[in-house]
Coordinates of C-alpha atoms and ligand atoms in Angstrom, one line a residue:
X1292 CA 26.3 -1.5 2.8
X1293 CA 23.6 -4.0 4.0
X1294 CA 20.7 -4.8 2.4
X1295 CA 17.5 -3.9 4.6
X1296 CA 13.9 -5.6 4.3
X1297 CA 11.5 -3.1 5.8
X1298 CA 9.2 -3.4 2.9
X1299 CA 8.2 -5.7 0.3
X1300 CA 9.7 -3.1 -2.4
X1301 CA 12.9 -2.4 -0.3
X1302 CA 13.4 -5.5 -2.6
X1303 CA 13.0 -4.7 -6.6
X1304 CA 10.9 -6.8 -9.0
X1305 CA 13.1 -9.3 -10.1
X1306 CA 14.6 -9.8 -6.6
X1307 CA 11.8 -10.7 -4.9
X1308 CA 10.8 -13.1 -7.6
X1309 CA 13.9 -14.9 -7.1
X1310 CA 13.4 -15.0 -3.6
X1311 CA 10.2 -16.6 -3.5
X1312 CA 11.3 -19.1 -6.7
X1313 CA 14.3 -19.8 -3.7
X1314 CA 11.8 -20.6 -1.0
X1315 CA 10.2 -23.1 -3.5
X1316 CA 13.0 -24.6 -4.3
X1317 CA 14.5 -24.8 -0.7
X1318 CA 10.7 -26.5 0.1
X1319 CA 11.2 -28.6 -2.9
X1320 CA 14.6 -30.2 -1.7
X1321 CA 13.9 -30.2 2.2
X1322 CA 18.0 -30.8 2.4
X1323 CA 19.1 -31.1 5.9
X1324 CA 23.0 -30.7 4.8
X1325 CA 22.4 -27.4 3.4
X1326 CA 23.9 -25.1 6.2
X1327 CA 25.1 -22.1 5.0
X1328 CA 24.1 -20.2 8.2
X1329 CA 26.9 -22.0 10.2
X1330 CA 28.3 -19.2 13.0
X1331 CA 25.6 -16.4 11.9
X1332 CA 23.6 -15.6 14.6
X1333 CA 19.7 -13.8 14.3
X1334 CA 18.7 -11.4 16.9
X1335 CA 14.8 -11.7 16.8
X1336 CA 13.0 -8.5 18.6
X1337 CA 9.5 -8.4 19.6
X1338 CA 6.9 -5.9 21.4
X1339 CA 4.6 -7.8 20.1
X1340 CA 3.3 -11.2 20.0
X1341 CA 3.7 -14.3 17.8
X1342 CA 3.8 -18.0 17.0
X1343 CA 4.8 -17.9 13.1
X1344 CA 7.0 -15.3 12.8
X1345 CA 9.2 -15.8 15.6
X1346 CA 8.8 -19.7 15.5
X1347 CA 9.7 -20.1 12.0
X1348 CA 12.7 -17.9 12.2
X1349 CA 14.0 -19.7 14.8
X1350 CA 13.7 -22.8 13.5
X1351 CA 15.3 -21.4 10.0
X1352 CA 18.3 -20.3 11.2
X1353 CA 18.5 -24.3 13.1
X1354 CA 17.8 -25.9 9.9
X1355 CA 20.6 -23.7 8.0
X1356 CA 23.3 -24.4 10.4
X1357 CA 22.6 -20.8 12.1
X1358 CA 21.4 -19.6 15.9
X1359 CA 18.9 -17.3 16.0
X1360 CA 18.0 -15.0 19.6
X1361 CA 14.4 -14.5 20.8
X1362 CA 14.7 -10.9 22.4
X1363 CA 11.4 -9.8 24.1
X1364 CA 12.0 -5.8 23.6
X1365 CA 10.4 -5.5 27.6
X1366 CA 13.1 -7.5 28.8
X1367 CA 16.2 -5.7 27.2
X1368 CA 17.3 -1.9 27.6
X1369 CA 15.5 -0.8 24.5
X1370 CA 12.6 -1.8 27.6
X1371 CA 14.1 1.2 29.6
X1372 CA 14.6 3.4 26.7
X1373 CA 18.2 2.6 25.3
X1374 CA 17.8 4.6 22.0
X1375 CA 16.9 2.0 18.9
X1376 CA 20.3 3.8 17.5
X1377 CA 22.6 3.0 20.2
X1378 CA 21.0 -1.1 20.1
X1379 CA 21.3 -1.5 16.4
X1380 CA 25.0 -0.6 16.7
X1381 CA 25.7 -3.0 19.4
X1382 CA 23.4 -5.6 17.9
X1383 CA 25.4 -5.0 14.5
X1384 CA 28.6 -6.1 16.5
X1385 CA 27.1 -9.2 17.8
X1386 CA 24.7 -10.7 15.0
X1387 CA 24.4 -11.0 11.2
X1388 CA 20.9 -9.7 11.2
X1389 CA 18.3 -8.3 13.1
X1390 CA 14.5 -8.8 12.6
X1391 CA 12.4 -6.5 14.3
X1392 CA 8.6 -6.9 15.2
X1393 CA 6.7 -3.5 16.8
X1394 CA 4.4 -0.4 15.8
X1395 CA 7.1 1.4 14.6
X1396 CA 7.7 1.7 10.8
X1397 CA 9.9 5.0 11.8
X1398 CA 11.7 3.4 14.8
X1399 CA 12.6 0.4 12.3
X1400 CA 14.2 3.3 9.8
X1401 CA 15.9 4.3 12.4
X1402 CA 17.4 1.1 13.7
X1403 CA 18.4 0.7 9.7
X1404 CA 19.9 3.1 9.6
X1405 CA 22.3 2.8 12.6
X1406 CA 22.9 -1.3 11.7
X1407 CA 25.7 -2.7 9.9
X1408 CA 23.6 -6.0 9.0
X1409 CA 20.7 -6.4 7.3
X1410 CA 17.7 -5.6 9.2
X1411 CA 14.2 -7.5 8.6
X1412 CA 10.3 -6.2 9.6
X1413 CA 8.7 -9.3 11.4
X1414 CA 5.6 -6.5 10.8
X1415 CA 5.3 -2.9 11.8
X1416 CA 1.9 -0.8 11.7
X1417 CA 2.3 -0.3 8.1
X1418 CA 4.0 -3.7 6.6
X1419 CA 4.3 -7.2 7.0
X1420 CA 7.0 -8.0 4.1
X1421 CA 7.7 -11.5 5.3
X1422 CA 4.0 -12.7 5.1
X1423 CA 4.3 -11.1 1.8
X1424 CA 7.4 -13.3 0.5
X1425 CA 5.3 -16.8 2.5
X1426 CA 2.0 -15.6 0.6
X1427 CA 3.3 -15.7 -2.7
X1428 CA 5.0 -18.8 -2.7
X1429 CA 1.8 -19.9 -1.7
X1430 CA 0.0 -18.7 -5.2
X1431 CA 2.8 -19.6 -7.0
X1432 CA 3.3 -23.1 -5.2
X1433 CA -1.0 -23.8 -5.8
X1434 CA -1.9 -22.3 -9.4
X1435 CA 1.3 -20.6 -11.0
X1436 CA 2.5 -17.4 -11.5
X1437 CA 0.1 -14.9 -10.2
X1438 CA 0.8 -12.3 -12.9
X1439 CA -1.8 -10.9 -14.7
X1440 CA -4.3 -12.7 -12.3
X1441 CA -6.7 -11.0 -9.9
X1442 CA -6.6 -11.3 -5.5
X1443 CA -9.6 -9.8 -3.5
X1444 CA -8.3 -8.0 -0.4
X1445 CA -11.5 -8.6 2.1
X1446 CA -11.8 -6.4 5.2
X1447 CA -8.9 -4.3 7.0
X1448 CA -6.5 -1.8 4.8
X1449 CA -4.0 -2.8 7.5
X1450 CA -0.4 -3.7 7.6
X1451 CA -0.7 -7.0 5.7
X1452 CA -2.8 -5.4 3.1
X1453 CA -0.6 -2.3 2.6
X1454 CA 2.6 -5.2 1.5
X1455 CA -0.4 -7.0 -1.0
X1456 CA -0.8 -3.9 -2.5
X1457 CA 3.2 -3.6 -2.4
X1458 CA 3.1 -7.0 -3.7
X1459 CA 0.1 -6.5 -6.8
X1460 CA 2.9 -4.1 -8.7
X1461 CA 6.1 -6.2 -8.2
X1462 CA 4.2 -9.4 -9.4
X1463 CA 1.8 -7.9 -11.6
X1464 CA -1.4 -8.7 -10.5
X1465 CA -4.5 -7.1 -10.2
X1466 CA -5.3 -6.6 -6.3
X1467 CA -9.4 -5.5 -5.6
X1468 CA -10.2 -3.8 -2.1
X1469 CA -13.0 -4.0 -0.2
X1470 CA -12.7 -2.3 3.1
X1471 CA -15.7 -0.4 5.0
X1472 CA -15.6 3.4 5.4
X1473 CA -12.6 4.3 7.5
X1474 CA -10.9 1.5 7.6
X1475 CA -9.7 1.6 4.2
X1476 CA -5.9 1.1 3.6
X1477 CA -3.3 4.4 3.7
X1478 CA -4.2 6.8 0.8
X1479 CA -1.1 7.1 -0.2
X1480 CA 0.1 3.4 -1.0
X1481 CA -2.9 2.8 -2.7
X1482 CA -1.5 5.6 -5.0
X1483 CA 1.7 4.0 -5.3
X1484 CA 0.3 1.1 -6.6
X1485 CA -1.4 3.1 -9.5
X1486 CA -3.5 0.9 -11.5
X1487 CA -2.9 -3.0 -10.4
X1488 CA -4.9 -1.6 -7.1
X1489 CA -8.5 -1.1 -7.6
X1490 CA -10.9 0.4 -4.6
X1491 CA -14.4 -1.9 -4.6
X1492 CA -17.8 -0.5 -3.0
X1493 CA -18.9 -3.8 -1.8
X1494 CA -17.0 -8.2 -0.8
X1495 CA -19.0 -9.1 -3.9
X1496 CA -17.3 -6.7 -6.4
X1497 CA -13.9 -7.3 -5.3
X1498 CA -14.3 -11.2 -5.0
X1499 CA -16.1 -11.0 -8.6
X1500 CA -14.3 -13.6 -10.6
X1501 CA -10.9 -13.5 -8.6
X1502 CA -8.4 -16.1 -8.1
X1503 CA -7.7 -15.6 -5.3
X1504 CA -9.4 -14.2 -1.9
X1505 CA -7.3 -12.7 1.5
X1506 CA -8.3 -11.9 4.5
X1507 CA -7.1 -10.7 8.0
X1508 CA -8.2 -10.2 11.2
X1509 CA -10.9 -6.9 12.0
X1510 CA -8.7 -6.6 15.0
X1511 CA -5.0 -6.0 14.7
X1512 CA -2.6 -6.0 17.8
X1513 CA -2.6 -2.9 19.5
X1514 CA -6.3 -2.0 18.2
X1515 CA -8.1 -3.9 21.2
X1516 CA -9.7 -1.2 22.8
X1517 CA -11.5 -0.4 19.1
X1518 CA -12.8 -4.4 19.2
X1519 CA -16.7 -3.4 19.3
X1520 CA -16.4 -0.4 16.7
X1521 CA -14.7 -2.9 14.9
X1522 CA -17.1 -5.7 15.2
X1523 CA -19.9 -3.5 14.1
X1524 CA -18.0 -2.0 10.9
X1525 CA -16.2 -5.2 9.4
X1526 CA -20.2 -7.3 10.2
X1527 CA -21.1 -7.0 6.4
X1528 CA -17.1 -8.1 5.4
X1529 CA -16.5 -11.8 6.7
X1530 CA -15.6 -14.0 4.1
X1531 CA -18.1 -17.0 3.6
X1532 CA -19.4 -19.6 1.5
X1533 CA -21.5 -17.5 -0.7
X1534 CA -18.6 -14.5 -1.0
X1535 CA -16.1 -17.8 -2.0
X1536 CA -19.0 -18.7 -4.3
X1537 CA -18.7 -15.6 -6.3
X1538 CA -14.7 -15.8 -7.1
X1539 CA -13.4 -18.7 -9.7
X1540 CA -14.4 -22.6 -8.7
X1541 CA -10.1 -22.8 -8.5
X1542 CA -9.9 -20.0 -6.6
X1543 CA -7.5 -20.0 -3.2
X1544 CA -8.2 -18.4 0.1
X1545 CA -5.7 -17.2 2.2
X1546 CA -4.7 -15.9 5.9
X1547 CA -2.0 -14.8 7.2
X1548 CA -3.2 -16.3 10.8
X1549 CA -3.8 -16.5 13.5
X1550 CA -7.6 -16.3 12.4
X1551 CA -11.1 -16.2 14.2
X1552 CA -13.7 -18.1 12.6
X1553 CA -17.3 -16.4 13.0
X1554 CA -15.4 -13.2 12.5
X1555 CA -13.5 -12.3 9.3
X1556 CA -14.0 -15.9 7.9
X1557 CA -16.4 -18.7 8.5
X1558 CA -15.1 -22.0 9.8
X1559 CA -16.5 -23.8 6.4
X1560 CA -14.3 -21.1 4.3
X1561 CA -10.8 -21.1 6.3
X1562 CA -11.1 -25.2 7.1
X1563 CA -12.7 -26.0 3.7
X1564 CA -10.8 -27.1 0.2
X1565 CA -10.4 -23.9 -1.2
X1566 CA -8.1 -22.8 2.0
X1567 CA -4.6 -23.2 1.7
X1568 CA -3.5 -21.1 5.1
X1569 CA -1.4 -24.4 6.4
X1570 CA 0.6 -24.0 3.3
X1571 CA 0.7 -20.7 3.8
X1572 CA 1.9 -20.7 7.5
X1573 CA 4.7 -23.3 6.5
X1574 CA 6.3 -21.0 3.5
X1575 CA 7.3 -18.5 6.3
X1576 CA 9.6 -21.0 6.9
X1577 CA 11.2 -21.4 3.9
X1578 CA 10.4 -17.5 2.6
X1579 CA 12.6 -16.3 5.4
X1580 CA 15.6 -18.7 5.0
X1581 CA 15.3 -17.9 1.1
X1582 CA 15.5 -14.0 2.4
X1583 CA 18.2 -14.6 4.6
X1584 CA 20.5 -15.9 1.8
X1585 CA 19.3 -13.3 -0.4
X1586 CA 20.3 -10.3 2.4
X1587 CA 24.0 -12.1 3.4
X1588 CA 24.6 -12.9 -0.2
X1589 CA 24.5 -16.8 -0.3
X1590 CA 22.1 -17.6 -2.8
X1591 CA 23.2 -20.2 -5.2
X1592 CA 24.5 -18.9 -9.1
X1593 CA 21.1 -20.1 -10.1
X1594 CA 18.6 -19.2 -8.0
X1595 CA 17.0 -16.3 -10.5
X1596 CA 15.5 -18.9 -13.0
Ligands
CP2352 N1 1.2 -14.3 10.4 C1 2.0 -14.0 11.5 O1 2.8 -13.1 11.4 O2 1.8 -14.7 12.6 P1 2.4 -14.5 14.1 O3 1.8 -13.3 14.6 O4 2.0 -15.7 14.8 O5 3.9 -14.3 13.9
NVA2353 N1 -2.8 -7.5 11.0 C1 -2.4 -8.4 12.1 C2 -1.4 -9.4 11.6 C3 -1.0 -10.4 12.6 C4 0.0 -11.4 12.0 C5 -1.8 -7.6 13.2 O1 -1.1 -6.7 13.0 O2 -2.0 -8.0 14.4

């Protein structure tokens, strides 16, 4: 049975620890003659746009030996309605994985379920495990093991918030979330993550002493037509100097990208020291190669350290 990564906790505590302590170490040795990937081919599927995700999967796969296949979902039959069933066999028969980016958390289930390779959420409406895996490496890459330290989650209880608060139990962290009224992430994940999630009224308390402070975009793709709504909401929940000021002097800030200074983040935050989003756009690259041994089982004996 393959191994699927739909979700930051398809992967348990301890695995996804040693894939990100994989990634680092894969960063840390840069070795062009490690190809394990040699004949396994990537099918890449995208309704929606990107640079990072698709680019550093791509290049990935090239770097281990591997191919991988941009597929623009328009441009195939799943574009004229081919059930996602019927495409995850075939795609099974063809490639060694298949990562899938649309608004479909259910219509990624469902192409699980039908694959016989491991199949990989380039982000959904509800997750975006890969950034997850980059982000961490990040925190542990910059100042340690984030255990037992605090993030501030500022703005949208989107798809890359729901895998940080994923992310806060498996690592065990404290993640604070400031979202305004309705926009707030789903009810029910902030439930699952029990007590290392914590609900803030206002930037100030969530940043409060953190060590670390996140943001995203007010607008994510596919929400274009709520831009103004959105604009007016999110005004009192952009991340600037004086919100930076409040966290730890050492704290990080981070973004997934791509970013939109004068929005969520000032251009004095997102291009000033504390930012670390060019690291963090880098470790997709070496997250997703690290997950990609982990799913096809090549990980060296001592990759859990
Ligand atoms: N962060 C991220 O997923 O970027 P792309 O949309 O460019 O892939
Ligand atoms: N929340 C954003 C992330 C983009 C990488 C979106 O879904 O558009």
């Amino acid at each position: 049975m393959s191994r699927h990564f739909l979700k930051l906790s398809d992967l348990d505590a301890a695995e996804a620890r040693t894939v990100v302590q994989r990634a680092m170490a894969l960063r840390a040795a840069d070795d062009r003659t490690h190809r394990p990937f040699v004949g396994r081919t990537l099918a890449m599927v995208f309704t929606k746009n990107s640079t990072r995700t698709r680019v550093s999967f791509e290049s990935g796969m090239a770097r281990l030996g591997g191919h991988a296949l941009f597929l623009q979902a328009a441009a195939t039959q799943i574009g004229r309605d081919e059930p996602m069933g019927d495409t995850a066999r075939v795609l099974s028969r063809m490639c060694d994985a298949v990562m899938i980016r649309n608004d479909s958390q259910a219509d990624q289930a469902t192409f699980a379920q039908h694959a016989r390779v491991p199949v990989i959420n380039g982000l959904s409406e509800l997750h975006h495990p890969c950034q997850l895996l980059a982000d961490l490496q990040c925190w542990f890459e910059h100042r340690g093991d984030p255990a037992g330290k605090v993030a501030a989650w500022i703005g949208d209880g989107n798809n890359v918030c729901h895998s940080w608060i994923e992310a806060a139990a498996m690592f065990g962290f404290t993640l604070r979330i400031a979202s305004p009224s309705g926009f707030e992430p789903d009810a029910a994940m902030i439930a699952a993550g029990r007590s290392s999630v914590q609900m803030c009224a206002t930037p100030r308390q969530a940043v409060d002493g953190a060590d670390l402070v996140v943001t995203d975009t007010w607008t994510s793709m596919g929400q274009e037509a709520e831009t103004q709504r959105r604009l007016r909401a999110f005004s009192g929940y952009r991340v600037d100097t004086a919100l930076m000021k409040c966290a730890r002097p050492e704290a990080v800030f981070l973004h997934c990208l791509p970013a939109h200074r004068g929005e969520e983040v000032t251009a004095e935050v997102i291009d000033g020291p504390q930012s670390v989003v060019w690291d963090e756009a880098e470790n997709r690259l070496w997250a997703q190669m690290a997950l990609l041994e982990f799913l096809w089982k090549l990980l060296p004996d001592d990759a859990a350290t």
